[in-house]
Each structure stands twice: as structure tokens, then as C-alpha cells.
mmCIF file of C-alpha atoms in Angstrom:
data_model
loop_
_atom_site.group_PDB
_atom_site.id
_atom_site.type_symbol
_atom_site.label_atom_id
_atom_site.label_comp_id
_atom_site.label_asym_id
_atom_site.label_seq_id
_atom_site.Cartn_x
_atom_site.Cartn_y
_atom_site.Cartn_z
ATOM 1 C CA MET S 23 111.415 106.591 99.197
ATOM 2 C CA TYR S 24 107.974 107.544 98.177
ATOM 3 C CA ARG S 25 106.211 105.682 95.309
ATOM 4 C CA ARG S 26 103.022 106.929 94.167
ATOM 5 C CA CYS S 27 99.746 104.792 93.614
ATOM 6 C CA GLY S 28 99.745 103.458 90.301
ATOM 7 C CA PHE S 29 99.486 101.128 87.958
ATOM 8 C CA ARG S 30 103.074 99.581 87.888
ATOM 9 C CA TYR S 31 101.904 95.796 88.661
ATOM 10 C CA GLU S 32 98.765 95.695 86.527
ATOM 11 C CA LYS S 33 101.107 96.959 83.721
ATOM 12 C CA ARG S 34 103.531 94.311 84.165
ATOM 13 C CA LEU S 35 100.752 91.594 84.263
ATOM 14 C CA ARG S 36 99.126 93.104 80.636
ATOM 15 C CA ALA S 37 102.850 92.926 79.525
ATOM 16 C CA VAL S 38 102.679 89.487 79.261
ATOM 17 C CA GLY S 39 98.672 88.872 78.500
ATOM 18 C CA VAL S 40 96.716 89.137 81.501
ATOM 19 C CA ALA S 41 94.057 91.128 80.742
ATOM 20 C CA ARG S 42 92.068 91.657 83.545
ATOM 21 C CA VAL S 43 93.593 92.178 86.915
ATOM 22 C CA ALA S 44 91.564 92.576 90.299
ATOM 23 C CA GLY S 45 92.711 94.311 93.384
ATOM 24 C CA VAL S 46 91.617 93.028 96.824
ATOM 25 C CA ASP S 47 91.996 94.462 100.151
ATOM 26 C CA GLU S 48 89.642 94.400 103.613
ATOM 27 C CA ALA S 49 88.025 96.329 106.476
ATOM 28 C CA GLY S 50 87.677 95.108 109.520
ATOM 29 C CA ARG S 51 90.204 92.749 110.453
ATOM 30 C CA GLY S 52 90.858 93.969 114.061
ATOM 31 C CA ALA S 53 87.509 95.534 115.260
ATOM 32 C CA LEU S 54 86.022 94.125 117.937
ATOM 33 C CA ALA S 55 82.946 94.046 116.611
ATOM 34 C CA GLY S 56 81.414 93.826 113.135
ATOM 35 C CA PRO S 57 81.993 91.998 110.335
ATOM 36 C CA VAL S 58 84.974 91.849 108.303
ATOM 37 C CA VAL S 59 84.462 93.294 104.408
ATOM 38 C CA ALA S 60 86.907 92.622 101.308
ATOM 39 C CA ALA S 61 86.337 93.708 98.283
ATOM 40 C CA ALA S 62 87.053 93.350 94.529
ATOM 41 C CA VAL S 63 87.968 95.659 92.062
ATOM 42 C CA ILE S 64 88.846 95.336 88.079
ATOM 43 C CA LEU S 65 89.455 99.052 86.831
ATOM 44 C CA PRO S 66 89.336 100.119 83.285
ATOM 45 C CA ASP S 67 92.592 99.796 81.535
ATOM 46 C CA LYS S 68 92.391 103.747 80.817
ATOM 47 C CA PHE S 69 90.937 104.647 84.431
ATOM 48 C CA ARG S 70 92.601 107.518 85.993
ATOM 49 C CA HIS S 71 92.093 109.204 89.570
ATOM 50 C CA ARG S 72 94.237 112.072 91.207
ATOM 51 C CA ARG S 73 92.792 111.466 94.373
ATOM 52 C CA LEU S 74 92.350 107.999 95.115
ATOM 53 C CA ASN S 75 94.954 106.488 97.331
ATOM 54 C CA ASP S 76 95.118 103.582 100.226
ATOM 55 C CA SER S 77 91.566 104.175 102.221
ATOM 56 C CA LYS S 78 93.407 105.101 105.700
ATOM 57 C CA GLN S 79 95.233 107.574 104.112
ATOM 58 C CA LEU S 80 92.153 109.442 103.097
ATOM 59 C CA ALA S 81 90.025 111.669 105.048
ATOM 60 C CA ALA S 82 86.553 109.949 105.339
ATOM 61 C CA GLU S 83 84.705 112.545 103.570
ATOM 62 C CA LEU S 84 86.724 112.241 100.545
ATOM 63 C CA ARG S 85 87.181 108.639 100.900
ATOM 64 C CA GLU S 86 83.165 108.344 100.742
ATOM 65 C CA GLU S 87 83.142 110.828 97.927
ATOM 66 C CA ILE S 88 85.797 108.633 95.936
ATOM 67 C CA TYR S 89 83.687 105.292 96.760
ATOM 68 C CA HIS S 90 80.633 107.167 94.939
ATOM 69 C CA GLU S 91 83.117 107.565 92.099
ATOM 70 C CA LEU S 92 84.326 104.299 91.799
ATOM 71 C CA VAL S 93 80.747 102.235 92.219
ATOM 72 C CA ALA S 94 79.132 104.618 89.271
ATOM 73 C CA THR S 95 81.555 104.096 86.891
ATOM 74 C CA ALA S 96 79.720 101.826 84.365
ATOM 75 C CA GLU S 97 83.313 100.287 83.202
ATOM 76 C CA LEU S 98 84.796 99.684 86.497
ATOM 77 C CA SER S 99 84.053 96.062 88.140
ATOM 78 C CA TRP S 100 83.222 95.630 91.653
ATOM 79 C CA ALA S 101 81.953 93.352 94.251
ATOM 80 C CA VAL S 102 82.188 92.501 98.181
ATOM 81 C CA GLY S 103 82.512 89.738 100.573
ATOM 82 C CA ILE S 104 81.197 89.821 104.564
ATOM 83 C CA ILE S 105 81.781 87.541 106.925
ATOM 84 C CA ASP S 106 79.723 88.542 109.988
ATOM 85 C CA SER S 107 80.988 88.040 113.771
ATOM 86 C CA ILE S 108 79.477 84.891 114.127
ATOM 87 C CA GLU S 109 81.733 83.355 111.379
ATOM 88 C CA ILE S 110 84.690 84.922 112.618
ATOM 89 C CA ASP S 111 84.375 83.916 115.951
ATOM 90 C CA ARG S 112 83.531 79.887 114.502
ATOM 91 C CA ILE S 113 86.910 80.103 111.962
ATOM 92 C CA ASN S 114 88.989 82.599 113.446
ATOM 93 C CA ILE S 115 89.715 85.973 111.733
ATOM 94 C CA LEU S 116 92.562 84.754 109.025
ATOM 95 C CA ARG S 117 90.050 82.450 107.737
ATOM 96 C CA ALA S 118 86.930 84.642 107.687
ATOM 97 C CA THR S 119 89.328 87.579 106.158
ATOM 98 C CA HIS S 120 90.219 84.840 103.531
ATOM 99 C CA LYS S 121 86.980 84.059 103.080
ATOM 100 C CA ALA S 122 85.658 87.387 102.646
ATOM 101 C CA MET S 123 88.323 87.576 99.904
ATOM 102 C CA ARG S 124 87.188 84.783 97.847
ATOM 103 C CA THR S 125 83.506 85.703 98.581
ATOM 104 C CA ALA S 126 84.369 88.841 96.398
ATOM 105 C CA ILE S 127 86.093 87.514 93.745
ATOM 106 C CA ALA S 128 83.361 84.744 92.725
ATOM 107 C CA ALA S 129 80.903 87.473 93.358
ATOM 108 C CA LEU S 130 82.567 89.706 90.208
ATOM 109 C CA THR S 131 80.551 89.559 87.465
ATOM 110 C CA SER S 132 83.035 88.063 85.116
ATOM 111 C CA PRO S 133 85.957 86.519 86.830
ATOM 112 C CA PRO S 134 89.847 87.998 86.652
ATOM 113 C CA ASP S 135 92.394 86.222 85.353
ATOM 114 C CA HIS S 136 94.930 87.718 87.851
ATOM 115 C CA VAL S 137 94.489 89.211 91.608
ATOM 116 C CA LEU S 138 96.747 91.503 93.206
ATOM 117 C CA ILE S 139 96.306 91.481 97.460
ATOM 118 C CA ASP S 140 97.433 93.704 100.060
ATOM 119 C CA GLY S 141 99.344 92.079 102.256
ATOM 120 C CA LEU S 142 100.364 88.093 102.155
ATOM 121 C CA PRO S 143 99.260 85.593 100.213
ATOM 122 C CA VAL S 144 95.829 84.047 100.763
ATOM 123 C CA ILE S 145 96.180 80.224 101.282
ATOM 124 C CA PRO S 146 93.804 78.640 98.990
ATOM 125 C CA PHE S 147 92.870 80.663 96.638
ATOM 126 C CA PRO S 148 91.013 80.191 93.215
ATOM 127 C CA LEU S 149 92.881 82.516 91.240
ATOM 128 C CA PRO S 150 96.743 83.569 90.490
ATOM 129 C CA GLN S 151 97.716 85.784 92.901
ATOM 130 C CA THR S 152 100.366 88.572 93.243
ATOM 131 C CA ALA S 153 100.447 89.543 96.974
ATOM 132 C CA ILE S 154 101.928 93.012 98.193
ATOM 133 C CA VAL S 155 102.937 94.433 101.238
ATOM 134 C CA ASP S 156 101.259 97.738 101.491
ATOM 135 C CA GLY S 157 99.623 97.548 97.927
ATOM 136 C CA ASP S 158 96.768 99.631 99.157
ATOM 137 C CA CYS S 159 99.683 102.671 98.895
ATOM 138 C CA LEU S 160 101.104 100.962 95.418
ATOM 139 C CA SER S 161 98.277 99.556 92.954
ATOM 140 C CA LEU S 162 95.395 101.456 92.222
ATOM 141 C CA SER S 163 93.295 98.328 91.817
ATOM 142 C CA ILE S 164 94.279 97.535 95.495
ATOM 143 C CA ALA S 165 94.043 101.097 96.682
ATOM 144 C CA ALA S 166 90.276 101.185 94.681
ATOM 145 C CA ALA S 167 88.985 97.711 96.614
ATOM 146 C CA SER S 168 90.415 99.005 100.099
ATOM 147 C CA VAL S 169 87.925 101.992 99.413
ATOM 148 C CA VAL S 170 85.151 100.072 98.728
ATOM 149 C CA ALA S 171 86.090 97.262 101.507
ATOM 150 C CA LYS S 172 86.321 100.361 104.164
ATOM 151 C CA VAL S 173 83.484 102.392 103.321
ATOM 152 C CA THR S 174 81.013 99.774 102.529
ATOM 153 C CA ARG S 175 81.893 98.287 106.379
ATOM 154 C CA ASP S 176 81.629 101.895 107.863
ATOM 155 C CA MET S 177 77.917 102.305 106.434
ATOM 156 C CA MET S 178 77.303 98.810 107.801
ATOM 157 C CA MET S 179 78.657 99.924 111.154
ATOM 158 C CA ARG S 180 76.631 103.090 111.417
ATOM 159 C CA ASP S 181 73.491 101.158 110.697
ATOM 160 C CA PHE S 182 74.402 98.918 113.753
ATOM 161 C CA CYS S 183 74.954 101.932 115.565
ATOM 162 C CA ALA S 184 70.833 102.487 114.907
ATOM 163 C CA ARG S 185 70.557 99.169 116.260
ATOM 164 C CA PHE S 186 72.348 99.785 119.376
ATOM 165 C CA PRO S 187 72.959 102.925 119.811
ATOM 166 C CA GLU S 188 74.390 102.751 123.746
ATOM 167 C CA TYR S 189 77.884 101.264 121.787
ATOM 168 C CA CYS S 190 78.169 104.470 119.434
ATOM 169 C CA PHE S 191 79.803 102.075 116.799
ATOM 170 C CA SER S 192 79.568 105.345 114.283
ATOM 171 C CA GLN S 193 82.188 106.709 116.058
ATOM 172 C CA HIS S 194 84.858 104.071 116.538
ATOM 173 C CA LYS S 195 83.607 101.686 113.837
ATOM 174 C CA GLY S 196 84.016 98.812 116.398
ATOM 175 C CA TYR S 197 87.604 99.386 116.905
ATOM 176 C CA THR S 198 89.677 98.923 119.985
ATOM 177 C CA THR S 199 89.046 102.775 121.496
ATOM 178 C CA GLN S 200 89.131 103.904 124.833
ATOM 179 C CA LEU S 201 85.511 105.028 123.972
ATOM 180 C CA HIS S 202 84.530 101.453 122.923
ATOM 181 C CA LEU S 203 85.749 99.912 125.776
ATOM 182 C CA LEU S 204 84.675 101.914 128.412
ATOM 183 C CA LYS S 205 81.062 101.038 126.667
ATOM 184 C CA LEU S 206 81.896 97.201 126.206
ATOM 185 C CA HIS S 207 82.402 97.600 130.292
ATOM 186 C CA GLU S 208 79.536 99.131 130.752
ATOM 187 C CA PHE S 209 76.805 97.584 128.582
ATOM 188 C CA GLY S 210 78.484 93.705 127.967
ATOM 189 C CA PRO S 211 79.027 92.592 124.776
ATOM 190 C CA CYS S 212 76.318 93.008 122.041
ATOM 191 C CA PRO S 213 74.752 90.251 119.013
ATOM 192 C CA ILE S 214 77.650 91.783 116.697
ATOM 193 C CA HIS S 215 80.877 91.564 119.033
ATOM 194 C CA ARG S 216 83.529 88.515 118.499
ATOM 195 C CA ARG S 217 83.324 87.246 121.498
ATOM 196 C CA SER S 218 86.256 84.929 120.406
ATOM 197 C CA PHE S 219 88.773 88.804 120.560
ATOM 198 C CA GLU S 220 90.182 88.832 124.493
ATOM 199 C CA PRO S 221 89.153 92.516 124.757
ATOM 200 C CA VAL S 222 85.729 91.503 124.037
ATOM 201 C CA ALA S 223 85.900 88.782 127.127
ATOM 202 C CA GLN S 224 88.053 90.940 129.765
ATOM 203 C CA PRO S 225 86.820 94.497 128.383
ATOM 204 C CA LEU S 226 88.143 96.380 132.279
ATOM 205 C CA LEU S 227 91.526 94.707 131.954
ATOM 206 C CA ALA S 228 91.988 96.039 128.157
ATOM 207 C CA LEU S 229 90.633 99.242 128.872
ATOM 208 C CA GLU S 230 93.167 99.094 132.070
ATOM 209 C CA GLY S 231 96.270 98.576 129.549
ATOM 210 C CA LEU S 232 94.783 101.161 126.959
ATOM 211 C CA ILE S 233 94.930 104.015 129.462
ATOM 212 C CA GLU S 234 98.241 102.902 131.266
ATOM 213 C CA ALA S 235 99.872 102.484 128.063
ATOM 214 C CA PRO S 236 98.666 104.148 125.460
ATOM 215 C CA THR S 237 99.969 103.704 121.551
ATOM 216 C CA PRO S 238 98.749 104.365 118.408
ATOM 217 C CA PRO S 239 96.817 102.207 116.458
ATOM 218 C CA ALA S 240 98.412 99.476 114.452
ATOM 219 C CA ARG S 241 98.337 99.884 110.507
ATOM 220 C CA ARG S 242 96.456 97.736 108.503
ATOM 221 C CA SER S 243 97.682 96.313 105.437
ATOM 222 C CA TRP S 244 78.434 91.579 100.665
ATOM 223 C CA ARG S 245 76.755 89.341 99.235
ATOM 224 C CA GLU S 246 77.527 86.780 101.670
ATOM 225 C CA THR S 247 76.195 87.513 104.764
ATOM 226 C CA GLY S 248 72.869 87.174 106.062
ATOM 227 C CA LEU S 249 73.089 90.823 107.044
ATOM 228 C CA PRO S 250 70.949 93.608 105.312
ATOM 229 C CA LEU S 251 72.262 95.717 102.842
ATOM 230 C CA PRO S 252 73.055 99.465 103.819
ATOM 231 C CA ALA S 253 72.011 102.245 101.391
ATOM 232 C CA ALA S 254 74.871 103.821 99.581
#
């Protein structure tokens, strides 16, 4: 049954005295190149937005338009955490994703009282949390975080495309596409590729598998970085 993205989870928490609720989501967990980016967003009580939804369900142009509306809202609090490919290879993608989420929360101007996280619980985590499967489709706070994380990462990948144009990062954003695997096979990995991911180590094998058995992409439920911040 379809359930509109709304404030049901936030309202339940506020009803028991939890005043500041943050939504947290990530982008880039399944990519072969580039960072994983998490965002934390605290929406104002009277926030309304008829077009805000899970970032994956929004066209790129609309997603960027909503991003600029969100970050320009004075009453809204947001921050991002970025973990680069070197750290991903060092600690693995799950730990890197959780570290990005904790970094985003720590970077907020004022900490929330409770956090709504898309997907499964994050352990350890410094604050009380509620993990919501498909939360980016159900909670406006998480949906806002998904948009901020996704657009932030997309801007970074466009910047990387200018540095490494042969890989066409602006088109596939580092994900496993036939174009990306072709470029990876032709040129080998560049400095932002995740060497611990098997398709990077064996691009030809991955490309052959993609051509033989194409499947639809799986659904996917900056302040610590060292990387340059792209212009908004």
C-alpha cells in the first residue's frame, strides 16, 4: 500500500517530548569510485514541501532544485560527512558509511535529540536512533537527507570528471554501468577508484558478466574529507 512521505515518525517522537529530530541518509555506498556521502537534516516544525521525496525517485533537475531550496532555508539545519575511497578501502564500505553518518551528525550546529536513519541500525551511534527500512520514502527528514547527500556527491563526481575526463564520471557518478566498466578496462583504475571492490580489480570479468546477464540496478535504502568542496 502506498504511503506518502510525511512526518509520522517525527510526530510520534515529538509527542513524547523529543524536540529535535534529524533524518540521516547516504549516497554512493554501491559505487566503484568516489566517496560515500552521508547527510543529516533537521527540518523545522512547520516545514512543508509537496515535491520532496526519496532522491532516487526524483529527476536529476528536480532533485538539484529541491537541494538548493533546502539548503537556502534558514530554519533548516543540515550537515554532511564524507569518507573518501582511500578510507573506504582501509575500513570497508559498511564502516565507512556508518562513519560518514556519525560525521554528519557531529557536524550539525546543534545536536539532535533523536535520529531517524534510512535502512538498518548504525552501531555504534552517539544518539538514540530509529532505523526505518525505506525511510527515505516515509520520512520527510530522511528524504531531505537523501537529497542533500545525493546532490552533494553528484557535484563532487562532476568535479572529479573534470580531473579524470576519460572515465566520464559525470554520466555514471562512479556506479557500475557498462560505460564505466568499459572505461575502467581501457584505462585501469584512477586515484578515486575503490581498489577493494572486485569490479575495479577485475573490470573485464565484471564487464563480461554485465553484458551476459544485465540486471536492473539494486535499490539503495562534507566536513571530514580532505577533498575540495565543490561550488553549490
